[in-house]
């Protein structure tokens, strides 16, 4: 019996070592972000902006933000492609031991060009807010698809709320006060701070690219998870808001009771309640009550839809990363093909913004029920 146990353990050990070796080979193979579906190529620049009008509520001095800008580029443009997560941003990759089962960012091919000229013309501004703890670079697939459709997309990483921000060549980690565990108590306050970050970033794009901003249509706000709450709240407080998109995020802030006076899109996962109907795996209906209050207080076009087979991280670039088992099962990713889920999400967002900003017809648009 002892001999049989030893042999079994050796077989398990060899099989495990073989699997880890196979994963090591697979994770070194190049993987590409989904190709943007619009008519433009895409460029990317990064900025560090200081809001001199606001003291940072979680740090010293004025509020400083890292902002990544994705923008339309002419079809004939050539140049150097960007690194997906350059320099210190590479620490966005999961740490050990989980990193063994995740593809390296060095092998992730990004189609955006590095700091090339903006395409001729004027384009609407879209501000993109990440989920709590996440950073703007982890939404490149959505940002680049929107930029290819003719938008200037400013991705904001809220300082001290993200697990990683890079400012002044230094890593800035999260603080408990800015990344609270209990959003029921602190979510409304934090949504206001993020909304101010979003409005500031939107205003700065015009100053950075004065000849490229289509100023007559206002700014749109898009966010995932808590960033979705911030997008809604930013739209509520911006009199020139053109539209707001909430990707699987529970609403927080005064927007819950005061609503939004611009078109909104609520796009949820299978287990989400933010579309007004809780999925079979939802934990409760409090999120639904918040959403129904938001919809009742809003007076413009409202779209609500669920992306089948998705979970919370399907709305991020995790759908484009190489993820081996068991990590793939551990993360909140649904049964849908991850890249397919990204394409569906991106299609919803670009179609909605075209409808909200340019009044492009959208037959069969998924109206919310309140």
GROMACS .gro file of C-alpha atoms in nm:
model
  370
    1UNK     CA    1   0.000   0.000   0.000
    2UNK     CA    2   0.283   0.238   0.088
    3UNK     CA    3   0.439   0.170  -0.251
    4UNK     CA    4   0.107   0.244  -0.425
    5UNK     CA    5   0.070   0.574  -0.239
    6UNK     CA    6   0.425   0.677  -0.330
    7UNK     CA    7   0.363   0.592  -0.695
    8UNK     CA    8   0.035   0.789  -0.693
    9UNK     CA    9   0.206   1.090  -0.539
   10UNK     CA   10   0.482   1.074  -0.799
   11UNK     CA   11   0.226   1.057  -1.081
   12UNK     CA   12   0.040   1.359  -0.940
   13UNK     CA   13   0.367   1.549  -0.896
   14UNK     CA   14   0.482   1.472  -1.250
   15UNK     CA   15   0.142   1.559  -1.396
   16UNK     CA   16   0.135   1.887  -1.204
   17UNK     CA   17   0.488   1.974  -1.311
   18UNK     CA   18   0.400   1.890  -1.668
   19UNK     CA   19   0.093   2.115  -1.657
   20UNK     CA   20   0.288   2.405  -1.509
   21UNK     CA   21   0.550   2.359  -1.780
   22UNK     CA   22   0.283   2.358  -2.050
   23UNK     CA   23   0.129   2.676  -1.903
   24UNK     CA   24   0.473   2.839  -1.899
   25UNK     CA   25   0.503   2.778  -2.273
   26UNK     CA   26   0.147   2.897  -2.343
   27UNK     CA   27   0.176   3.216  -2.137
   28UNK     CA   28   0.482   3.321  -2.336
   29UNK     CA   29   0.292   3.307  -2.665
   30UNK     CA   30   0.179   3.647  -2.803
   31UNK     CA   31  -0.184   3.744  -2.738
   32UNK     CA   32  -0.351   4.049  -2.895
   33UNK     CA   33  -0.623   4.279  -2.772
   34UNK     CA   34  -0.938   4.260  -2.987
   35UNK     CA   35  -0.910   4.467  -3.304
   36UNK     CA   36  -1.103   4.796  -3.285
   37UNK     CA   37  -1.415   4.789  -3.502
   38UNK     CA   38  -1.433   5.155  -3.610
   39UNK     CA   39  -1.301   5.333  -3.917
   40UNK     CA   40  -1.000   5.493  -3.745
   41UNK     CA   41  -0.674   5.358  -3.618
   42UNK     CA   42  -0.599   5.444  -3.255
   43UNK     CA   43  -0.330   5.641  -3.076
   44UNK     CA   44  -0.245   5.667  -2.707
   45UNK     CA   45  -0.080   5.925  -2.486
   46UNK     CA   46  -0.043   5.940  -2.108
   47UNK     CA   47  -0.066   6.244  -1.884
   48UNK     CA   48  -0.041   6.350  -1.522
   49UNK     CA   49  -0.279   6.633  -1.445
   50UNK     CA   50  -0.322   6.835  -1.124
   51UNK     CA   51  -0.658   6.979  -1.029
   52UNK     CA   52  -0.539   7.301  -0.867
   53UNK     CA   53  -0.893   7.380  -0.751
   54UNK     CA   54  -0.918   7.074  -0.525
   55UNK     CA   55  -0.721   6.950  -0.227
   56UNK     CA   56  -0.668   6.577  -0.238
   57UNK     CA   57  -0.899   6.430   0.030
   58UNK     CA   58  -0.665   6.135   0.084
   59UNK     CA   59  -0.318   6.286   0.042
   60UNK     CA   60  -0.114   6.604   0.063
   61UNK     CA   61  -0.149   6.896  -0.174
   62UNK     CA   62  -0.373   6.929  -0.477
   63UNK     CA   63  -0.550   6.634  -0.642
   64UNK     CA   64  -0.318   6.463  -0.896
   65UNK     CA   65  -0.443   6.210  -1.148
   66UNK     CA   66  -0.293   5.976  -1.404
   67UNK     CA   67  -0.493   5.996  -1.727
   68UNK     CA   68  -0.448   5.779  -2.036
   69UNK     CA   69  -0.585   5.928  -2.356
   70UNK     CA   70  -0.691   5.709  -2.651
   71UNK     CA   71  -0.785   5.894  -2.970
   72UNK     CA   72  -0.865   5.848  -3.343
   73UNK     CA   73  -0.575   5.824  -3.586
   74UNK     CA   74  -0.584   5.848  -3.965
   75UNK     CA   75  -0.587   5.519  -4.155
   76UNK     CA   76  -0.258   5.584  -4.332
   77UNK     CA   77  -0.066   5.651  -4.008
   78UNK     CA   78   0.231   5.432  -3.921
   79UNK     CA   79   0.455   5.430  -3.618
   80UNK     CA   80   0.560   5.246  -3.306
   81UNK     CA   81   0.295   5.049  -3.119
   82UNK     CA   82   0.245   5.111  -2.748
   83UNK     CA   83   0.331   4.873  -2.468
   84UNK     CA   84   0.013   4.757  -2.301
   85UNK     CA   85   0.143   4.831  -1.949
   86UNK     CA   86   0.479   5.009  -1.973
   87UNK     CA   87   0.728   5.054  -1.691
   88UNK     CA   88   0.587   5.044  -1.340
   89UNK     CA   89   0.239   4.988  -1.479
   90UNK     CA   90   0.346   4.628  -1.546
   91UNK     CA   91   0.276   4.563  -1.178
   92UNK     CA   92  -0.093   4.561  -1.270
   93UNK     CA   93  -0.025   4.197  -1.348
   94UNK     CA   94  -0.132   3.961  -1.070
   95UNK     CA   95   0.137   3.881  -0.818
   96UNK     CA   96   0.288   3.544  -0.737
   97UNK     CA   97   0.176   3.265  -0.726
   98UNK     CA   98  -0.127   3.362  -0.942
   99UNK     CA   99   0.104   3.521  -1.201
  100UNK     CA  100   0.224   3.173  -1.299
  101UNK     CA  101  -0.117   3.119  -1.460
  102UNK     CA  102  -0.148   3.461  -1.628
  103UNK     CA  103   0.015   3.562  -1.954
  104UNK     CA  104   0.285   3.825  -1.929
  105UNK     CA  105   0.190   4.179  -2.032
  106UNK     CA  106   0.511   4.180  -2.236
  107UNK     CA  107   0.347   3.936  -2.478
  108UNK     CA  108   0.015   4.124  -2.497
  109UNK     CA  109  -0.002   4.301  -2.833
  110UNK     CA  110  -0.177   4.638  -2.827
  111UNK     CA  111  -0.288   4.786  -3.164
  112UNK     CA  112  -0.261   5.150  -3.049
  113UNK     CA  113   0.015   5.376  -3.181
  114UNK     CA  114   0.241   5.560  -2.938
  115UNK     CA  115   0.194   5.940  -2.937
  116UNK     CA  116   0.115   5.984  -3.306
  117UNK     CA  117  -0.093   6.271  -3.445
  118UNK     CA  118  -0.468   6.286  -3.390
  119UNK     CA  119  -0.678   6.229  -3.700
  120UNK     CA  120  -0.808   6.546  -3.872
  121UNK     CA  121  -1.146   6.658  -3.748
  122UNK     CA  122  -1.322   6.718  -3.419
  123UNK     CA  123  -1.438   6.443  -3.185
  124UNK     CA  124  -1.654   6.412  -2.871
  125UNK     CA  125  -1.489   6.352  -2.534
  126UNK     CA  126  -1.561   6.035  -2.337
  127UNK     CA  127  -1.430   5.994  -1.981
  128UNK     CA  128  -1.371   5.632  -1.874
  129UNK     CA  129  -1.370   5.535  -1.505
  130UNK     CA  130  -1.241   5.196  -1.377
  131UNK     CA  131  -1.375   4.968  -1.109
  132UNK     CA  132  -1.270   5.016  -0.746
  133UNK     CA  133  -0.912   4.895  -0.708
  134UNK     CA  134  -0.858   4.869  -1.083
  135UNK     CA  135  -0.678   5.113  -1.314
  136UNK     CA  136  -0.766   5.277  -1.645
  137UNK     CA  137  -0.508   5.079  -1.852
  138UNK     CA  138  -0.708   4.762  -1.781
  139UNK     CA  139  -0.989   4.890  -2.007
  140UNK     CA  140  -0.784   4.940  -2.324
  141UNK     CA  141  -1.010   4.717  -2.531
  142UNK     CA  142  -1.317   4.933  -2.467
  143UNK     CA  143  -1.122   5.260  -2.491
  144UNK     CA  144  -0.955   5.169  -2.820
  145UNK     CA  145  -1.279   5.052  -2.976
  146UNK     CA  146  -1.447   5.382  -2.885
  147UNK     CA  147  -1.149   5.580  -3.016
  148UNK     CA  148  -1.169   5.391  -3.345
  149UNK     CA  149  -1.531   5.510  -3.374
  150UNK     CA  150  -1.426   5.874  -3.338
  151UNK     CA  151  -1.406   5.956  -2.967
  152UNK     CA  152  -1.137   6.109  -2.748
  153UNK     CA  153  -1.132   5.869  -2.453
  154UNK     CA  154  -0.975   5.987  -2.126
  155UNK     CA  155  -0.917   5.694  -1.889
  156UNK     CA  156  -0.883   5.812  -1.529
  157UNK     CA  157  -0.715   5.615  -1.249
  158UNK     CA  158  -0.854   5.758  -0.921
  159UNK     CA  159  -0.551   5.815  -0.699
  160UNK     CA  160  -0.542   5.612  -0.374
  161UNK     CA  161  -0.856   5.419  -0.476
  162UNK     CA  162  -0.670   5.208  -0.731
  163UNK     CA  163  -0.439   4.930  -0.617
  164UNK     CA  164  -0.178   5.085  -0.845
  165UNK     CA  165  -0.129   5.432  -0.985
  166UNK     CA  166   0.194   5.570  -1.129
  167UNK     CA  167   0.263   5.939  -1.068
  168UNK     CA  168   0.594   6.120  -1.102
  169UNK     CA  169   0.773   5.797  -1.183
  170UNK     CA  170   0.662   5.641  -0.853
  171UNK     CA  171   0.407   5.375  -0.768
  172UNK     CA  172   0.115   5.500  -0.562
  173UNK     CA  173  -0.082   5.231  -0.382
  174UNK     CA  174  -0.433   5.240  -0.242
  175UNK     CA  175  -0.538   5.374   0.096
  176UNK     CA  176  -0.815   5.223   0.305
  177UNK     CA  177  -1.009   5.551   0.326
  178UNK     CA  178  -1.013   5.581  -0.054
  179UNK     CA  179  -1.091   5.212  -0.110
  180UNK     CA  180  -1.349   5.139   0.161
  181UNK     CA  181  -1.480   4.792   0.231
  182UNK     CA  182  -1.825   4.924   0.325
  183UNK     CA  183  -1.966   5.111   0.027
  184UNK     CA  184  -2.309   5.122   0.190
  185UNK     CA  185  -2.168   5.376   0.436
  186UNK     CA  186  -1.903   5.549   0.226
  187UNK     CA  187  -2.005   5.489  -0.134
  188UNK     CA  188  -2.206   5.809  -0.175
  189UNK     CA  189  -1.913   6.024  -0.058
  190UNK     CA  190  -1.660   5.839  -0.273
  191UNK     CA  191  -1.884   5.863  -0.580
  192UNK     CA  192  -1.876   6.241  -0.543
  193UNK     CA  193  -1.496   6.247  -0.536
  194UNK     CA  194  -1.465   6.021  -0.840
  195UNK     CA  195  -1.728   6.225  -1.024
  196UNK     CA  196  -1.518   6.537  -0.965
  197UNK     CA  197  -1.213   6.349  -1.100
  198UNK     CA  198  -1.410   6.258  -1.412
  199UNK     CA  199  -1.536   6.610  -1.477
  200UNK     CA  200  -1.187   6.753  -1.430
  201UNK     CA  201  -1.034   6.505  -1.673
  202UNK     CA  202  -1.302   6.582  -1.930
  203UNK     CA  203  -1.230   6.954  -1.906
  204UNK     CA  204  -0.856   6.897  -1.946
  205UNK     CA  205  -0.889   6.712  -2.276
  206UNK     CA  206  -1.009   7.028  -2.448
  207UNK     CA  207  -0.705   7.215  -2.323
  208UNK     CA  208  -0.470   6.940  -2.432
  209UNK     CA  209  -0.623   6.892  -2.779
  210UNK     CA  210  -0.796   7.225  -2.853
  211UNK     CA  211  -0.821   7.162  -3.227
  212UNK     CA  212  -0.964   6.810  -3.193
  213UNK     CA  213  -1.252   6.843  -2.947
  214UNK     CA  214  -1.608   6.866  -3.077
  215UNK     CA  215  -1.717   7.107  -2.806
  216UNK     CA  216  -2.079   7.142  -2.910
  217UNK     CA  217  -2.189   6.793  -2.796
  218UNK     CA  218  -2.071   6.789  -2.436
  219UNK     CA  219  -1.886   6.515  -2.248
  220UNK     CA  220  -1.999   6.154  -2.204
  221UNK     CA  221  -1.908   5.941  -1.902
  222UNK     CA  222  -1.850   5.564  -1.906
  223UNK     CA  223  -1.757   5.350  -1.607
  224UNK     CA  224  -1.731   4.993  -1.486
  225UNK     CA  225  -1.840   4.874  -1.140
  226UNK     CA  226  -1.793   5.166  -0.897
  227UNK     CA  227  -1.669   5.364  -1.195
  228UNK     CA  228  -2.019   5.321  -1.336
  229UNK     CA  229  -2.162   5.490  -1.026
  230UNK     CA  230  -1.909   5.770  -1.072
  231UNK     CA  231  -2.003   5.806  -1.440
  232UNK     CA  232  -2.370   5.847  -1.351
  233UNK     CA  233  -2.292   6.096  -1.073
  234UNK     CA  234  -2.053   6.294  -1.298
  235UNK     CA  235  -2.325   6.315  -1.563
  236UNK     CA  236  -2.576   6.435  -1.305
  237UNK     CA  237  -2.348   6.718  -1.195
  238UNK     CA  238  -2.233   6.819  -1.545
  239UNK     CA  239  -2.491   7.039  -1.716
  240UNK     CA  240  -2.327   6.959  -2.052
  241UNK     CA  241  -2.326   6.582  -2.008
  242UNK     CA  242  -2.415   6.410  -2.336
  243UNK     CA  243  -2.462   6.054  -2.204
  244UNK     CA  244  -2.363   5.813  -1.927
  245UNK     CA  245  -2.285   5.440  -1.934
  246UNK     CA  246  -2.277   5.214  -1.628
  247UNK     CA  247  -2.112   4.875  -1.684
  248UNK     CA  248  -2.225   4.638  -1.409
  249UNK     CA  249  -2.198   4.900  -1.134
  250UNK     CA  250  -2.437   4.966  -0.844
  251UNK     CA  251  -2.545   5.334  -0.839
  252UNK     CA  252  -2.423   5.552  -0.550
  253UNK     CA  253  -2.446   5.922  -0.475
  254UNK     CA  254  -2.727   6.171  -0.513
  255UNK     CA  255  -2.792   6.040  -0.864
  256UNK     CA  256  -2.986   5.752  -0.705
  257UNK     CA  257  -3.263   5.990  -0.598
  258UNK     CA  258  -3.211   6.282  -0.836
  259UNK     CA  259  -3.152   6.087  -1.157
  260UNK     CA  260  -2.974   6.185  -1.477
  261UNK     CA  261  -3.107   6.431  -1.732
  262UNK     CA  262  -2.915   6.275  -2.022
  263UNK     CA  263  -2.942   5.937  -2.198
  264UNK     CA  264  -2.806   5.645  -1.994
  265UNK     CA  265  -2.707   5.284  -2.067
  266UNK     CA  266  -2.702   5.023  -1.791
  267UNK     CA  267  -2.522   4.707  -1.904
  268UNK     CA  268  -2.510   4.420  -1.657
  269UNK     CA  269  -2.370   4.073  -1.604
  270UNK     CA  270  -2.582   3.763  -1.553
  271UNK     CA  271  -2.579   3.797  -1.175
  272UNK     CA  272  -2.641   4.173  -1.175
  273UNK     CA  273  -2.946   4.369  -1.060
  274UNK     CA  274  -2.857   4.701  -1.221
  275UNK     CA  275  -3.070   4.638  -1.528
  276UNK     CA  276  -3.377   4.642  -1.303
  277UNK     CA  277  -3.418   4.262  -1.308
  278UNK     CA  278  -3.201   4.050  -1.078
  279UNK     CA  279  -3.038   3.750  -1.237
  280UNK     CA  280  -3.067   3.399  -1.089
  281UNK     CA  281  -2.735   3.425  -0.901
  282UNK     CA  282  -2.786   3.776  -0.762
  283UNK     CA  283  -2.728   3.818  -0.389
  284UNK     CA  284  -3.022   4.049  -0.319
  285UNK     CA  285  -3.248   4.318  -0.457
  286UNK     CA  286  -3.104   4.627  -0.284
  287UNK     CA  287  -2.905   4.703  -0.599
  288UNK     CA  288  -3.228   4.671  -0.796
  289UNK     CA  289  -3.402   4.920  -0.568
  290UNK     CA  290  -3.122   5.172  -0.617
  291UNK     CA  291  -3.141   5.127  -0.993
  292UNK     CA  292  -3.519   5.160  -1.006
  293UNK     CA  293  -3.493   5.482  -0.804
  294UNK     CA  294  -3.233   5.612  -1.051
  295UNK     CA  295  -3.451   5.526  -1.350
  296UNK     CA  296  -3.762   5.677  -1.196
  297UNK     CA  297  -3.580   6.006  -1.129
  298UNK     CA  298  -3.422   6.022  -1.476
  299UNK     CA  299  -3.613   6.175  -1.767
  300UNK     CA  300  -3.416   6.089  -2.083
  301UNK     CA  301  -3.357   5.775  -2.289
  302UNK     CA  302  -3.262   5.475  -2.075
  303UNK     CA  303  -3.125   5.148  -2.214
  304UNK     CA  304  -3.089   4.835  -1.997
  305UNK     CA  305  -2.934   4.510  -2.116
  306UNK     CA  306  -2.759   4.199  -1.986
  307UNK     CA  307  -2.465   4.037  -2.162
  308UNK     CA  308  -2.543   3.663  -2.141
  309UNK     CA  309  -2.289   3.434  -1.981
  310UNK     CA  310  -2.088   3.713  -1.820
  311UNK     CA  311  -1.965   3.800  -1.474
  312UNK     CA  312  -1.809   4.115  -1.330
  313UNK     CA  313  -1.460   4.097  -1.484
  314UNK     CA  314  -1.590   4.031  -1.834
  315UNK     CA  315  -1.618   4.411  -1.866
  316UNK     CA  316  -1.240   4.453  -1.826
  317UNK     CA  317  -0.936   4.349  -2.030
  318UNK     CA  318  -0.922   4.024  -1.832
  319UNK     CA  319  -1.127   3.893  -2.123
  320UNK     CA  320  -0.821   3.942  -2.347
  321UNK     CA  321  -0.550   3.811  -2.112
  322UNK     CA  322  -0.417   3.458  -2.127
  323UNK     CA  323  -0.552   3.293  -1.810
  324UNK     CA  324  -0.491   2.926  -1.736
  325UNK     CA  325  -0.681   2.704  -1.497
  326UNK     CA  326  -0.732   2.724  -1.204
  327UNK     CA  327  -0.692   3.104  -1.219
  328UNK     CA  328  -0.951   3.132  -1.496
  329UNK     CA  329  -1.213   2.973  -1.268
  330UNK     CA  330  -1.110   3.176  -0.964
  331UNK     CA  331  -1.169   3.515  -1.127
  332UNK     CA  332  -1.524   3.652  -1.179
  333UNK     CA  333  -1.547   3.561  -1.547
  334UNK     CA  334  -1.862   3.400  -1.684
  335UNK     CA  335  -1.920   3.112  -1.921
  336UNK     CA  336  -1.931   3.331  -2.234
  337UNK     CA  337  -1.620   3.346  -2.449
  338UNK     CA  338  -1.425   3.633  -2.288
  339UNK     CA  339  -1.333   3.802  -2.615
  340UNK     CA  340  -1.688   3.758  -2.743
  341UNK     CA  341  -1.818   3.926  -2.426
  342UNK     CA  342  -1.585   4.221  -2.486
  343UNK     CA  343  -1.709   4.257  -2.844
  344UNK     CA  344  -2.071   4.255  -2.728
  345UNK     CA  345  -1.998   4.514  -2.459
  346UNK     CA  346  -1.807   4.738  -2.698
  347UNK     CA  347  -2.085   4.711  -2.955
  348UNK     CA  348  -2.350   4.816  -2.704
  349UNK     CA  349  -2.147   5.116  -2.584
  350UNK     CA  350  -2.052   5.251  -2.928
  351UNK     CA  351  -2.407   5.203  -3.061
  352UNK     CA  352  -2.557   5.376  -2.758
  353UNK     CA  353  -2.321   5.675  -2.774
  354UNK     CA  354  -2.385   5.719  -3.147
  355UNK     CA  355  -2.758   5.723  -3.070
  356UNK     CA  356  -2.727   5.957  -2.770
  357UNK     CA  357  -2.485   6.206  -2.927
  358UNK     CA  358  -2.566   6.195  -3.297
  359UNK     CA  359  -2.923   6.061  -3.288
  360UNK     CA  360  -2.823   5.762  -3.500
  361UNK     CA  361  -3.133   5.536  -3.518
  362UNK     CA  362  -3.119   5.228  -3.297
  363UNK     CA  363  -3.407   4.996  -3.384
  364UNK     CA  364  -3.482   4.744  -3.113
  365UNK     CA  365  -3.291   4.939  -2.848
  366UNK     CA  366  -3.334   4.769  -2.506
  367UNK     CA  367  -3.546   5.019  -2.311
  368UNK     CA  368  -3.539   4.996  -1.932
  369UNK     CA  369  -3.854   4.897  -1.744
  370UNK     CA  370  -3.920   5.081  -1.420
   0.00000   0.00000   0.00000
